[in-house]
């Protein structure tokens, strides 16, 4: 019995020793990393001296795997099936960094680095997530409700309102992994003041404000404008009417021109003696003519 117990203890000790050895030789740590689309991302390996070999293994969610390696004995770097945007800086006595320029959605995935030296193998893993900032817009719909939209963001944005309100929110997912969130402010008060939309996202925090007047308020405004124009047109018509009829009264009450009357009378007086003389001459001429014809005189 005692011998069997000793054997079990020895076996457990051996297992613990093996596990400790493996833990010493191989150390694996994992990190989550986020990069904004269009920006650069840098990931580093564990900093170890006298590294004989460094290897980056990339497993993107889209496309095939990519490998980058560095051998110190040959001072040589190899790249297999990797984009030109992915590069490594393998320099002794420094961190072995992997840089991705202009990060895109296709770069999302798992990145693993292995550093080998005399002390053992050391691993560093990253799970890269690509963030896409949403396009923000705030407007009034046909019912004069404020609508806040965070379009094509990744992950989905969160929207809240000031003042607080039981808003209606709709979420639409797209094929490229982005999400559009639309929130409608549903207050029905006719005295609505300015409302503020607050958008929370991993890439930004932004607020926008807008005032959407109710249809009733717009109707009152349109009626007021129409009445104003009507009053102005009526006032101008009254002024034109009095101006027109006032001028006619002036023409009717204007005294006759006496100088013109005197002139006409003078002309008549001067013409009358001449007219009498001509009439007399015509009478004499007619009498003589009749006499001559009666006597058959030449």
Coordinates of N, CA, C and O in Angstrom, one line a residue, residues 15-175:
X15 N 4.3 14.9 -13.4 CA 3.3 15.7 -14.2 C 3.5 17.1 -13.9 O 3.5 18.0 -14.9
X16 N 3.6 17.5 -12.7 CA 3.8 18.9 -12.3 C 5.0 19.5 -12.9 O 5.1 20.6 -13.4
X17 N 6.1 18.7 -12.9 CA 7.4 19.1 -13.4 C 7.3 19.3 -14.9 O 7.8 20.3 -15.4
X18 N 6.6 18.4 -15.6 CA 6.5 18.5 -17.0 C 5.7 19.8 -17.4 O 6.0 20.5 -18.3
X19 N 4.6 20.0 -16.6 CA 3.7 21.2 -16.9 C 4.5 22.5 -16.7 O 4.4 23.4 -17.4
X20 N 5.3 22.5 -15.6 CA 6.1 23.7 -15.3 C 7.1 23.9 -16.4 O 7.4 25.0 -16.8
X21 N 7.7 22.8 -16.9 CA 8.7 22.9 -18.0 C 8.1 23.5 -19.3 O 8.6 24.4 -19.9
X22 N 6.9 22.9 -19.6 CA 6.2 23.4 -20.8 C 5.8 24.9 -20.6 O 5.9 25.7 -21.6
X23 N 5.3 25.3 -19.4 CA 5.0 26.7 -19.2 C 6.1 27.6 -19.4 O 6.0 28.7 -19.9
X24 N 7.3 27.1 -18.9 CA 8.5 27.9 -19.0 C 9.0 28.1 -20.5 O 9.4 29.1 -20.9
X25 N 8.9 26.9 -21.2 CA 9.3 27.0 -22.6 C 8.4 27.6 -23.6 O 8.8 28.2 -24.5
X26 N 7.1 27.5 -23.3 CA 6.1 28.1 -24.2 C 5.1 29.0 -23.4 O 4.4 28.5 -22.6
X27 N 5.2 30.2 -23.6 CA 4.3 31.2 -22.9 C 3.4 31.9 -24.0 O 3.9 32.5 -24.9
X28 N 2.1 31.7 -23.8 CA 1.2 32.2 -24.7 C 0.3 33.3 -24.0 O -0.3 33.0 -23.0
X29 N 0.2 34.4 -24.6 CA -0.7 35.4 -24.1 C -1.5 35.9 -25.3 O -1.1 35.9 -26.4
X30 N -2.7 36.4 -25.0 CA -3.6 36.8 -26.1 C -4.1 38.2 -25.8 O -4.3 38.6 -24.6
X31 N -4.3 39.0 -26.8 CA -4.8 40.4 -26.7 C -5.9 40.6 -27.8 O -5.8 40.1 -28.9
X32 N -6.9 41.4 -27.4 CA -7.8 41.9 -28.4 C -7.4 43.3 -28.8 O -7.0 44.1 -28.0
X33 N -7.4 43.5 -30.1 CA -7.0 44.8 -30.7 C -8.0 45.3 -31.7 O -8.5 44.5 -32.5
X34 N -8.2 46.6 -31.6 CA -9.1 47.2 -32.6 C -8.4 48.3 -33.3 O -7.6 49.1 -32.8
X35 N -8.7 48.4 -34.6 CA -8.1 49.4 -35.5 C -9.2 50.0 -36.4 O -10.1 49.3 -36.8
X36 N -9.1 51.3 -36.6 CA -10.1 52.0 -37.4 C -9.8 51.8 -38.8 O -8.6 51.9 -39.3
X37 N -10.8 51.6 -39.6 CA -10.6 51.4 -41.1 C -9.9 52.6 -41.7 O -10.2 53.7 -41.3
X38 N -8.9 52.3 -42.5 CA -8.2 53.4 -43.2 C -7.0 53.9 -42.4 O -6.2 54.6 -42.9
X39 N -6.8 53.4 -41.1 CA -5.7 53.8 -40.3 C -4.7 52.7 -40.3 O -4.9 51.6 -40.9
X40 N -3.5 52.9 -39.6 CA -2.5 51.9 -39.5 C -2.6 51.2 -38.2 O -3.0 51.7 -37.2
X41 N -2.2 49.9 -38.2 CA -2.2 49.1 -37.0 C -0.9 48.5 -36.8 O -0.2 48.0 -37.8
X42 N -0.4 48.4 -35.6 CA 0.9 47.9 -35.3 C 0.8 46.9 -34.1 O 0.2 47.2 -33.1
X43 N 1.3 45.7 -34.3 CA 1.3 44.6 -33.3 C 2.8 44.2 -33.1 O 3.5 44.1 -34.0
X44 N 3.1 43.9 -31.8 CA 4.5 43.6 -31.5 C 4.6 42.2 -30.9 O 3.6 41.7 -30.2
X45 N 5.7 41.5 -31.1 CA 6.0 40.3 -30.5 C 6.7 40.5 -29.1 O 7.1 41.6 -28.8
X46 N 6.8 39.5 -28.3 CA 7.5 39.6 -27.0 C 9.0 40.0 -27.3 O 9.6 39.5 -28.2
X47 N 9.4 41.0 -26.5 CA 10.8 41.5 -26.7 C 11.8 40.5 -26.1 O 11.8 40.4 -24.8
X48 N 12.5 39.8 -26.9 CA 13.5 38.8 -26.4 C 14.8 39.0 -27.1 O 14.9 39.3 -28.2
X49 N 15.9 38.9 -26.3 CA 17.2 39.0 -26.9 C 17.7 37.7 -27.5 O 17.2 36.6 -27.1
X50 N 18.6 37.8 -28.4 CA 19.2 36.6 -29.0 C 18.2 35.7 -29.7 O 18.3 34.5 -29.6
X51 N 17.2 36.3 -30.3 CA 16.2 35.5 -31.0 C 16.8 34.9 -32.2 O 17.5 35.6 -33.0
X52 N 16.6 33.6 -32.4 CA 17.1 32.9 -33.6 C 16.1 32.9 -34.7 O 16.5 32.8 -35.9
X53 N 14.8 33.0 -34.4 CA 13.8 32.9 -35.4 C 12.5 33.6 -34.9 O 12.1 33.5 -33.7
X54 N 11.9 34.4 -35.7 CA 10.6 35.1 -35.4 C 9.7 34.8 -36.6 O 10.0 34.9 -37.7
X55 N 8.5 34.4 -36.2 CA 7.4 34.0 -37.2 C 6.1 34.7 -36.9 O 5.7 34.6 -35.7
X56 N 5.5 35.3 -37.9 CA 4.1 35.8 -37.8 C 3.2 35.0 -38.6 O 3.5 34.7 -39.8
X57 N 2.2 34.5 -38.0 CA 1.1 33.7 -38.7 C -0.2 34.5 -38.7 O -0.7 34.8 -37.6
X58 N -0.7 34.8 -39.9 CA -2.0 35.6 -39.9 C -3.1 34.7 -40.5 O -2.9 34.1 -41.6
X59 N -4.2 34.7 -39.8 CA -5.4 34.0 -40.3 C -6.6 34.9 -40.4 O -7.3 35.1 -39.5
X60 N -6.7 35.6 -41.6 CA -7.8 36.6 -41.7 C -9.1 35.9 -41.9 O -9.2 34.7 -42.3
X61 N -10.2 36.6 -41.6 CA -11.5 36.0 -41.8 C -11.9 35.9 -43.3 O -12.7 35.1 -43.7
X62 N -11.3 36.8 -44.1 CA -11.5 36.8 -45.5 C -10.1 36.5 -46.2 O -9.2 37.2 -45.9
X63 N -10.1 35.6 -47.1 CA -8.9 35.3 -47.8 C -8.1 34.2 -47.1 O -8.4 33.7 -46.1
X64 N -6.9 33.9 -47.7 CA -6.1 32.8 -47.2 C -5.1 33.2 -46.2 O -4.9 34.4 -45.9
X65 N -4.4 32.3 -45.5 CA -3.4 32.6 -44.5 C -2.2 33.3 -45.0 O -1.9 33.2 -46.2
X66 N -1.5 34.0 -44.2 CA -0.3 34.8 -44.5 C 0.8 34.5 -43.5 O 0.5 34.5 -42.3
X67 N 2.0 34.3 -43.9 CA 3.1 34.0 -43.0 C 4.3 34.9 -43.3 O 4.6 35.2 -44.5
X68 N 4.9 35.4 -42.3 CA 6.1 36.2 -42.4 C 7.1 35.6 -41.4 O 6.8 35.4 -40.2
X69 N 8.4 35.4 -41.8 CA 9.4 34.8 -41.0 C 10.7 35.5 -41.1 O 11.1 36.1 -42.1
X70 N 11.5 35.4 -40.0 CA 12.8 36.0 -39.9 C 13.8 35.0 -39.3 O 13.5 34.5 -38.2
X71 N 14.9 34.7 -40.0 CA 16.0 33.8 -39.4 C 17.2 34.7 -39.2 O 17.8 35.3 -40.1
X72 N 17.6 34.6 -37.9 CA 18.8 35.5 -37.5 C 20.1 34.9 -38.1 O 21.0 35.7 -38.5
X73 N 20.2 33.6 -38.2 CA 21.5 33.0 -38.7 C 21.7 33.4 -40.2 O 22.9 33.5 -40.6
X74 N 20.6 33.6 -40.9 CA 20.8 34.0 -42.3 C 20.4 35.5 -42.6 O 20.6 35.9 -43.7
X75 N 19.9 36.1 -41.5 CA 19.5 37.5 -41.6 C 18.6 37.7 -42.8 O 18.8 38.6 -43.7
X76 N 17.6 36.8 -42.9 CA 16.7 36.8 -44.0 C 15.3 36.8 -43.6 O 14.9 36.3 -42.6
X77 N 14.5 37.6 -44.4 CA 13.0 37.7 -44.1 C 12.2 37.1 -45.3 O 12.5 37.4 -46.4
X78 N 11.3 36.3 -44.9 CA 10.4 35.6 -45.9 C 9.0 36.1 -45.8 O 8.5 36.3 -44.6
X79 N 8.3 36.2 -46.9 CA 6.8 36.6 -46.8 C 6.1 35.7 -47.8 O 6.5 35.5 -48.9
X80 N 5.0 35.1 -47.3 CA 4.2 34.1 -48.1 C 2.8 34.5 -48.1 O 2.1 34.6 -47.0
X81 N 2.3 34.8 -49.3 CA 0.8 35.1 -49.5 C 0.3 36.3 -48.6 O -0.8 36.2 -48.1
X82 N 1.2 37.3 -48.5 CA 0.8 38.5 -47.7 C 0.7 39.7 -48.6 O 1.4 39.8 -49.6
X83 N -0.2 40.6 -48.2 CA -0.4 41.8 -48.9 C 0.8 42.8 -48.8 O 1.6 42.7 -47.8
X84 N 0.9 43.7 -49.8 CA 2.0 44.6 -49.7 C 1.8 45.6 -48.5 O 2.8 46.3 -48.1
X85 N 0.6 45.7 -48.0 CA 0.4 46.6 -46.9 C 0.8 46.0 -45.6 O 0.9 46.7 -44.6
X86 N 1.2 44.7 -45.6 CA 1.6 44.0 -44.4 C 3.1 43.8 -44.4 O 3.7 43.2 -45.3
X87 N 3.8 44.4 -43.4 CA 5.2 44.3 -43.4 C 5.7 44.1 -41.9 O 5.0 44.5 -41.0
X88 N 6.9 43.6 -41.8 CA 7.5 43.3 -40.5 C 8.8 44.0 -40.4 O 9.5 44.3 -41.4
X89 N 9.2 44.4 -39.2 CA 10.5 45.0 -38.9 C 11.2 44.1 -38.0 O 11.1 44.2 -36.7
X90 N 12.0 43.2 -38.5 CA 12.7 42.2 -37.7 C 14.1 42.7 -37.5 O 14.9 42.7 -38.4
X91 N 14.3 43.2 -36.3 CA 15.7 43.7 -35.9 C 16.1 43.1 -34.6 O 15.3 43.2 -33.6
X92 N 17.3 42.6 -34.5 CA 17.7 42.1 -33.2 C 17.7 43.1 -32.1 O 17.9 44.3 -32.3
X93 N 17.5 42.6 -30.9 CA 17.5 43.5 -29.7 C 16.3 44.5 -29.7 O 16.3 45.4 -28.9
X94 N 15.4 44.3 -30.6 CA 14.2 45.2 -30.6 C 12.9 44.3 -30.7 O 13.0 43.1 -30.9
X95 N 11.8 45.0 -30.5 CA 10.5 44.2 -30.6 C 10.3 44.0 -32.1 O 10.6 44.8 -33.0
X96 N 9.7 42.8 -32.4 CA 9.5 42.4 -33.8 C 8.1 42.8 -34.1 O 7.2 42.0 -33.9
X97 N 8.0 43.9 -34.7 CA 6.6 44.5 -35.0 C 6.1 44.2 -36.3 O 6.8 44.0 -37.3
X98 N 4.8 44.0 -36.3 CA 4.0 43.8 -37.6 C 3.2 45.0 -37.8 O 2.4 45.4 -37.0
X99 N 3.3 45.6 -39.0 CA 2.6 46.8 -39.3 C 1.6 46.6 -40.5 O 2.1 46.0 -41.5
X100 N 0.4 47.0 -40.4 CA -0.6 47.0 -41.4 C -1.0 48.4 -41.8 O -1.5 49.1 -41.0
X101 N -0.7 48.8 -43.0 CA -1.0 50.1 -43.5 C -2.4 50.1 -44.1 O -2.8 49.2 -44.8
X102 N -3.2 51.2 -43.8 CA -4.5 51.4 -44.4 C -5.4 50.1 -44.1 O -5.7 49.4 -45.1
X103 N -5.7 49.9 -42.9 CA -6.4 48.7 -42.5 C -7.8 48.7 -43.2 O -8.5 49.7 -43.3
X104 N -8.1 47.5 -43.7 CA -9.4 47.3 -44.3 C -10.2 46.2 -43.6 O -9.7 45.5 -42.7
X105 N -11.4 46.0 -44.0 CA -12.3 44.9 -43.5 C -11.7 43.5 -43.6 O -11.8 42.7 -42.8
X106 N -10.9 43.3 -44.7 CA -10.3 42.0 -45.0 C -9.2 41.7 -44.1 O -8.8 40.5 -44.0
X107 N -8.7 42.7 -43.3 CA -7.5 42.4 -42.4 C -8.0 41.9 -41.1 O -7.1 41.5 -40.3
X108 N -9.3 41.8 -40.8 CA -9.8 41.4 -39.6 C -9.5 39.9 -39.4 O -9.7 39.1 -40.3
X109 N -9.0 39.5 -38.2 CA -8.7 38.0 -38.0 C -7.8 37.8 -36.9 O -7.6 38.7 -36.0
X110 N -7.1 36.7 -36.8 CA -6.1 36.3 -35.8 C -4.7 36.5 -36.2 O -4.3 36.0 -37.4
X111 N -3.9 37.1 -35.4 CA -2.5 37.3 -35.7 C -1.7 36.7 -34.5 O -1.9 36.9 -33.4
X112 N -0.7 35.8 -34.9 CA 0.1 35.1 -33.9 C 1.6 35.3 -34.2 O 2.0 35.1 -35.3
X113 N 2.3 35.6 -33.2 CA 3.8 35.8 -33.3 C 4.5 34.8 -32.4 O 4.1 34.5 -31.3
X114 N 5.6 34.2 -32.9 CA 6.4 33.2 -32.2 C 7.9 33.7 -32.2 O 8.4 33.9 -33.3
X115 N 8.4 33.8 -31.1 CA 9.8 34.2 -30.9 C 10.6 33.0 -30.3 O 10.2 32.5 -29.2
X116 N 11.7 32.6 -30.9 CA 12.5 31.5 -30.5 C 13.9 32.0 -30.1 O 14.5 32.6 -30.9
X117 N 14.3 31.6 -28.9 CA 15.7 31.9 -28.4 C 16.1 30.7 -27.5 O 15.4 29.7 -27.4
X118 N 17.2 30.9 -26.9 CA 17.8 29.8 -26.0 C 16.9 29.5 -24.8 O 16.9 28.4 -24.3
X119 N 16.1 30.4 -24.4 CA 15.2 30.2 -23.3 C 13.9 29.4 -23.6 O 13.3 28.9 -22.8
X120 N 13.6 29.4 -24.9 CA 12.4 28.7 -25.3 C 11.6 29.4 -26.4 O 12.1 30.3 -27.1
X121 N 10.4 29.0 -26.5 CA 9.5 29.6 -27.5 C 8.5 30.5 -26.8 O 7.8 30.1 -25.8
X122 N 8.2 31.7 -27.3 CA 7.3 32.7 -26.7 C 6.3 33.2 -27.8 O 6.7 33.5 -28.9
X123 N 5.1 33.1 -27.4 CA 4.0 33.4 -28.3 C 3.2 34.7 -27.9 O 3.1 34.9 -26.7
X124 N 2.8 35.4 -28.9 CA 1.9 36.5 -28.6 C 0.8 36.5 -29.7 O 1.1 36.4 -30.9
X125 N -0.4 36.5 -29.3 CA -1.6 36.4 -30.2 C -2.4 37.7 -30.1 O -2.6 38.3 -29.0
X126 N -3.0 38.1 -31.2 CA -3.9 39.2 -31.3 C -5.2 38.8 -32.1 O -5.1 38.1 -33.1
X127 N -6.3 39.3 -31.6 CA -7.5 39.2 -32.4 C -7.9 40.6 -32.8 O -8.3 41.4 -32.1
X128 N -7.7 40.8 -34.1 CA -7.9 42.1 -34.7 C -9.3 42.4 -35.1 O -9.9 41.5 -35.8
X129 N -9.9 43.4 -34.6 CA -11.2 43.9 -35.0 C -11.1 45.2 -35.7 O -10.4 46.1 -35.2
X130 N -11.8 45.3 -36.9 CA -11.8 46.5 -37.6 C -13.0 47.3 -37.3 O -14.1 46.8 -37.4
X131 N -12.8 48.6 -36.9 CA -13.9 49.5 -36.6 C -14.2 50.4 -37.8 O -13.3 50.9 -38.4
X132 N -15.5 50.6 -38.0 CA -15.9 51.5 -39.1 C -16.8 52.6 -38.5 O -17.8 52.3 -37.9
X133 N -16.3 53.9 -38.5 CA -17.2 55.0 -38.0 C -18.4 55.2 -38.8 O -18.4 55.1 -40.0
X134 N -19.6 55.4 -38.1 CA -20.8 55.5 -38.9 C -20.9 56.9 -39.5 O -20.3 57.9 -39.0
X135 N -21.7 57.1 -40.5 CA -22.1 58.4 -41.1 C -23.3 58.9 -40.3 O -24.4 58.3 -40.3
X136 N -23.2 60.1 -39.8 CA -24.2 60.6 -38.9 C -25.1 61.6 -39.7 O -24.6 62.4 -40.5
X137 N -26.4 61.6 -39.4 CA -27.3 62.6 -40.0 C -28.5 62.8 -39.1 O -28.9 61.8 -38.4
X138 N -29.0 64.0 -39.0 CA -30.1 64.3 -38.2 C -31.1 65.2 -39.0 O -30.7 66.2 -39.6
X139 N -32.3 64.8 -39.1 CA -33.3 65.5 -40.0 C -34.7 65.4 -39.4 O -34.9 64.6 -38.5
X140 N -35.6 66.1 -40.1 CA -37.1 66.0 -39.7 C -37.8 65.2 -40.8 O -37.7 65.5 -41.9
X141 N -38.6 64.2 -40.4 CA -39.4 63.5 -41.3 C -40.6 64.2 -41.8 O -40.9 65.3 -41.4
X142 N -41.5 63.5 -42.6 CA -42.7 64.2 -43.1 C -43.7 64.5 -42.0 O -44.5 65.4 -42.2
X143 N -43.6 63.9 -40.8 CA -44.5 64.2 -39.7 C -43.8 65.1 -38.7 O -44.3 65.2 -37.6
X144 N -42.7 65.7 -39.1 CA -42.0 66.7 -38.3 C -41.5 66.0 -37.0 O -41.4 66.7 -35.9
X145 N -41.1 64.8 -37.1 CA -40.4 64.1 -36.0 C -38.9 64.1 -36.3 O -38.5 63.9 -37.4
X146 N -38.1 64.3 -35.2 CA -36.6 64.3 -35.4 C -36.2 62.9 -35.6 O -36.6 62.0 -34.9
X147 N -35.3 62.7 -36.6 CA -34.7 61.4 -36.9 C -33.2 61.4 -36.9 O -32.6 62.3 -37.6
X148 N -32.6 60.6 -36.1 CA -31.2 60.5 -36.0 C -30.7 59.2 -36.6 O -31.2 58.1 -36.2
X149 N -29.7 59.2 -37.5 CA -29.3 58.0 -38.2 C -27.8 57.9 -38.1 O -27.0 58.9 -38.4
X150 N -27.3 56.7 -37.7 CA -25.9 56.4 -37.7 C -25.7 55.3 -38.7 O -26.0 54.1 -38.4
X151 N -25.3 55.6 -39.9 CA -25.3 54.7 -41.1 C -24.0 53.9 -41.2 O -22.9 54.6 -41.1
X152 N -24.1 52.6 -41.5 CA -22.9 51.8 -41.9 C -21.8 51.9 -41.0 O -20.6 52.2 -41.3
X153 N -22.0 51.7 -39.7 CA -21.0 51.7 -38.7 C -20.7 50.2 -38.2 O -21.5 49.3 -38.4
X154 N -19.5 50.1 -37.6 CA -19.2 48.8 -37.1 C -18.3 48.9 -35.9 O -17.2 49.6 -36.0
X155 N -18.7 48.5 -34.7 CA -20.0 47.8 -34.4 C -21.2 48.8 -34.5 O -21.0 50.0 -34.8
X156 N -22.4 48.3 -34.2 CA -23.6 49.2 -34.2 C -23.4 50.3 -33.2 O -23.0 50.1 -32.1
X157 N -23.8 51.5 -33.6 CA -23.8 52.7 -32.7 C -25.0 52.7 -31.8 O -26.0 52.0 -32.0
X158 N -24.8 53.4 -30.7 CA -25.9 53.6 -29.7 C -26.4 55.0 -29.8 O -25.6 55.9 -29.8
X159 N -27.7 55.2 -29.8 CA -28.3 56.5 -29.9 C -29.2 56.8 -28.7 O -30.0 56.0 -28.3
X160 N -29.1 58.0 -28.2 CA -30.0 58.5 -27.1 C -30.4 59.9 -27.4 O -29.8 60.6 -28.2
X161 N -31.4 60.4 -26.6 CA -32.0 61.7 -26.9 C -32.0 62.5 -25.6 O -32.1 62.0 -24.5
X162 N -31.9 63.8 -25.8 CA -32.1 64.8 -24.7 C -33.1 65.8 -25.2 O -32.9 66.5 -26.3
X163 N -34.3 65.9 -24.6 CA -34.7 65.2 -23.4 C -35.0 63.8 -23.6 O -35.2 63.3 -24.8
X164 N -35.0 63.0 -22.6 CA -35.2 61.5 -22.7 C -36.6 61.3 -23.3 O -37.6 62.0 -23.0
X165 N -36.7 60.2 -24.1 CA -38.0 60.0 -24.8 C -38.0 58.5 -25.2 O -37.0 57.9 -25.4
X166 N -39.2 58.0 -25.2 CA -39.4 56.6 -25.7 C -39.3 56.6 -27.2 O -40.3 56.6 -27.9
X167 N -38.1 56.7 -27.7 CA -37.9 56.7 -29.2 C -38.0 55.4 -29.8 O -38.0 54.3 -29.2
X168 N -38.3 55.4 -31.1 CA -38.4 54.2 -31.9 C -37.1 54.0 -32.6 O -36.6 54.8 -33.4
X169 N -36.5 52.8 -32.4 CA -35.1 52.5 -33.0 C -35.2 51.3 -33.9 O -35.9 50.3 -33.6
X170 N -34.6 51.5 -35.1 CA -34.5 50.4 -36.0 C -33.1 50.1 -36.4 O -32.3 51.0 -36.6
X171 N -32.7 48.8 -36.5 CA -31.4 48.4 -36.9 C -31.4 47.6 -38.1 O -32.1 46.6 -38.3
X172 N -30.5 47.9 -39.1 CA -30.4 47.2 -40.4 C -28.9 46.8 -40.5 O -28.0 47.6 -40.5
X173 N -28.7 45.5 -40.7 CA -27.4 44.9 -40.9 C -27.1 44.8 -42.4 O -28.0 44.5 -43.2
X174 N -25.9 45.0 -42.8 CA -25.5 45.0 -44.2 C -24.5 43.8 -44.4 O -23.9 43.2 -43.5
X175 N -24.4 43.4 -45.7 CA -23.6 42.3 -46.1 C -22.1 42.4 -45.7 O -21.4 41.4 -45.5

